[in-house]
């Protein structure tokens, strides 16, 4: 294939020749790399007993309403063309909750790899798109506390080990955070709004976030300052548990107490899974979405010194516990905990790491079928077709030149990246023979001119040579 | 997982608990079957030198405008939320043409497996959905006539051979059809409208189609009758070529003459590919979409007598040559020919054929890790976690019961479909040992009670047993 990238958009008859804002095409090796990544991820999901779920790309609008807090403005609506009001899915979590409620599911480990859509400000180079792929694993069901949560954290570590990407997991607990806010003096009704301000701390400096709290959200300055004091704390789980236990004011708060009990259990389970050192307990992590109720976490890429200069991505995955979302749809509740991996951001890391083109594997053509003859030969097109079909039937990736009478040098040129040529000549075909030639052999090699074999043995002969 | 299907939709707070009209969820084995089918299809696409392309699920609205004739009313528009006017893709062909024009591609074999969206009247049981998956292969580029076209037909035959589905290919040529209409007396400006009436012949009887031509589209009755005479003809390519050559009036028409030359070449190439017997030349095939210019075809499922009663699907794939579509966007044209497989309809055939559940392969859990102890034992949860993690690290699909103190009978019940149990006991763990037990062994089997092994050898031991 030959594709030249044009700098500018091309227009004809007023038609803009581009993809919609924040979306991209991907082709060839790029798509194959994505398939390799999602296949590694889904292998791990199945290793943990995951079942695949596929839901429609759009949902009834009312299914999505009231689930995303301030982010709801980013939802893509479908136009009303007579019928139901629909919107593109914003994540894979709300569709899961809808499916769980609709089918009265009580227990399931489900995974889902698919695109989601957000009318956000795109930054394509950093893998921030309006249409992007998520890979989700969620555990639905009533279990003893923190067992499912710790398995999700374990899955995160397994996924990035398999992708050879260095990461940390930043985590916090919604109940602890809520308690912190109350102890700091935030009125109950402002806790959600203040939480979503804190969520911006990974993008904005504290001064900006404080301005939002005091200015926009009307928090007294001294309350904001007490929050600012708390959210500076982060570290390994044992250190942070010590800090919490030592603060009698915090521990007196019911909400903090509940969160602390969860985190104590989690510390034991992370130890059993051998992943304690991959996790950072960070009071500044808030997660904007409304539906989280317990443990929350984000996956942070840890670049090497060399990578830090070139690879700029934010979090490459996030998730948490959301015990009330299913209950918003049905009579029954179903506790849930899960993780969304941001596949596009993972790909932008992998592509930056693989500087050499050859590190991207593809499946190129294996055999090129050519015709050779005197000046006025017929081109042997039906014969090339029949021989190529024989190779296809043998499962071999084969091509020939789509010309009735191709010139031999042009055929060799077209086969430049192909390891094996099959060359047909009129006289040889009459004897039921074809020539098989490994391309790119050095001069003087005994098989430089190829070898003549029985046509009926072609597939076996090619397979033998490909296996070398 | 445990999911009970509810008969009725559940509502709460006025929220309808359902997927949008014409869309479905799929779960578990259903998703895995779909992956198996698309993976077989993409293997064949790559065998023919195909490169994967992925385009956004929505396009600028103007990219889709004027490409689909009467079907344009079925396009899903996105709501205008400030910004560009967009619409969900209606097929994968127009996005390919947009990509080819935008990147000045001159030659490519591209494949694309993805969902498309049409606001059509759904019939879910027959695999007719509003959101459905297509698997497309197209050859873009200027080649000697009919070489690429015949490769597409060959790909169709390979795909259904690999899926073990019995099919025929119905084909026709737009130039012959256009010529037929002109010879029958259809005015030039009505050819497209009459063509789309003929396209309905696979769903409606001739009398209805004639009514549309004469009533709605204002064709004189005798002209309609002449068309009715022509479109009765179908058969194998050699017979139909004979018929055409024998009709001097038809052959005098330039358009028919061009189409006939193409079909003569095609006959030779189908012979070379060994697929002549799979193809029916049918004058009644028209294909509704505006963009076809040459050969057109549809894939027709051929049920056995037993299947015919239960499996009702229309065409399970269609395509053709469209040489002018790319030129609608840019200065340069690029001849194209391709095929779209309807994956959902293929799945509805495969599911109907696989009556036994077991014919749907899944990847179930391989090992269940249990704890065994006296009445007041601790449940060994961190120990079960650590052993399960050891199995996960070995790539083994393993689970344990998410309870702090599970009862042994409940653990065996949960493991009912799992081939191997690993049983932990406090005393045995102290000696560094675990018990491995194949589940479902008959009484009296020497390993009925399992075997005690070194914990460090667990992965190797389990792999040995799974390989049996």
XYZ file of N, CA, C and O in Angstrom, chain B residues 173-180 182-183 188 247-262:
108
model
N -24.018 -7.305 -13.038
C -23.108 -6.229 -13.410
C -23.946 -4.968 -13.627
O -24.901 -4.992 -14.396
N -23.599 -3.894 -12.939
C -24.373 -2.657 -13.039
C -24.487 -2.152 -14.479
O -25.530 -1.651 -14.888
N -23.412 -2.303 -15.254
C -23.426 -1.811 -16.640
C -24.404 -2.632 -17.474
O -25.091 -2.091 -18.338
N -24.471 -3.931 -17.228
C -25.421 -4.775 -17.964
C -26.846 -4.405 -17.567
O -27.733 -4.246 -18.404
N -27.036 -4.222 -16.245
C -28.363 -3.879 -15.742
C -28.817 -2.525 -16.310
O -29.947 -2.386 -16.791
N -27.912 -1.541 -16.267
C -28.241 -0.226 -16.821
C -28.623 -0.355 -18.298
O -29.611 0.232 -18.749
N -27.846 -1.138 -19.031
C -28.120 -1.355 -20.462
C -29.475 -2.020 -20.675
O -30.246 -1.609 -21.543
N -29.746 -3.039 -19.877
C -31.040 -3.735 -19.933
C -32.193 -2.740 -19.809
O -33.156 -2.788 -20.576
N -32.221 0.501 -20.309
C -32.299 1.398 -21.467
C -32.937 0.672 -22.653
O -33.851 1.198 -23.303
N -32.468 -0.561 -22.913
C -33.030 -1.336 -24.033
C -34.539 -1.593 -23.803
O -35.341 -1.565 -24.728
N -33.218 7.502 -19.267
C -31.932 7.605 -18.563
C -32.100 8.076 -17.112
O -31.541 7.496 -16.174
N -28.445 -12.359 -27.830
C -29.445 -11.288 -27.948
C -28.813 -10.069 -28.611
O -28.144 -9.256 -27.970
N -29.053 -9.913 -29.912
C -28.378 -8.871 -30.685
C -28.763 -7.471 -30.206
O -27.929 -6.564 -30.170
N -30.043 -7.283 -29.838
C -30.490 -5.969 -29.361
C -29.707 -5.566 -28.115
O -29.211 -4.443 -28.006
N -29.620 -6.491 -27.176
C -28.871 -6.201 -25.949
C -27.417 -5.897 -26.268
O -26.842 -4.920 -25.781
N -26.813 -6.762 -27.080
C -25.381 -6.631 -27.350
C -25.053 -5.336 -28.096
O -23.916 -4.885 -28.081
N -26.041 -4.748 -28.771
C -25.801 -3.494 -29.480
C -25.656 -2.326 -28.504
O -25.103 -1.283 -28.851
N -26.131 -2.499 -27.291
C -26.035 -1.434 -26.288
C -24.617 -1.355 -25.723
O -24.051 -2.355 -25.287
N -24.026 -0.152 -25.748
C -22.633 0.031 -25.323
C -22.407 -0.427 -23.890
O -21.402 -1.046 -23.557
N -23.364 -0.087 -23.041
C -23.234 -0.399 -21.627
C -23.232 -1.914 -21.418
O -22.393 -2.458 -20.689
N -24.160 -2.598 -22.098
C -24.208 -4.062 -22.003
C -22.903 -4.650 -22.514
O -22.331 -5.572 -21.909
N -22.398 -4.079 -23.632
C -21.180 -4.601 -24.251
C -20.009 -4.554 -23.265
O -19.258 -5.515 -23.122
N -19.885 -3.409 -22.580
C -18.797 -3.273 -21.594
C -18.930 -4.296 -20.459
O -17.970 -4.932 -20.053
N -20.143 -4.429 -19.958
C -20.378 -5.384 -18.873
C -20.095 -6.814 -19.310
O -19.509 -7.603 -18.558
N -20.492 -7.108 -20.565
C -20.282 -8.465 -21.083
C -18.797 -8.796 -21.163
O -18.373 -9.907 -20.794
N -17.980 -7.813 -21.606
C -16.531 -8.033 -21.688
C -15.969 -8.360 -20.305
O -15.144 -9.278 -20.147
N -16.414 -7.621 -19.284
C -15.982 -7.897 -17.911
C -16.358 -9.325 -17.500
O -15.547 -10.061 -16.914
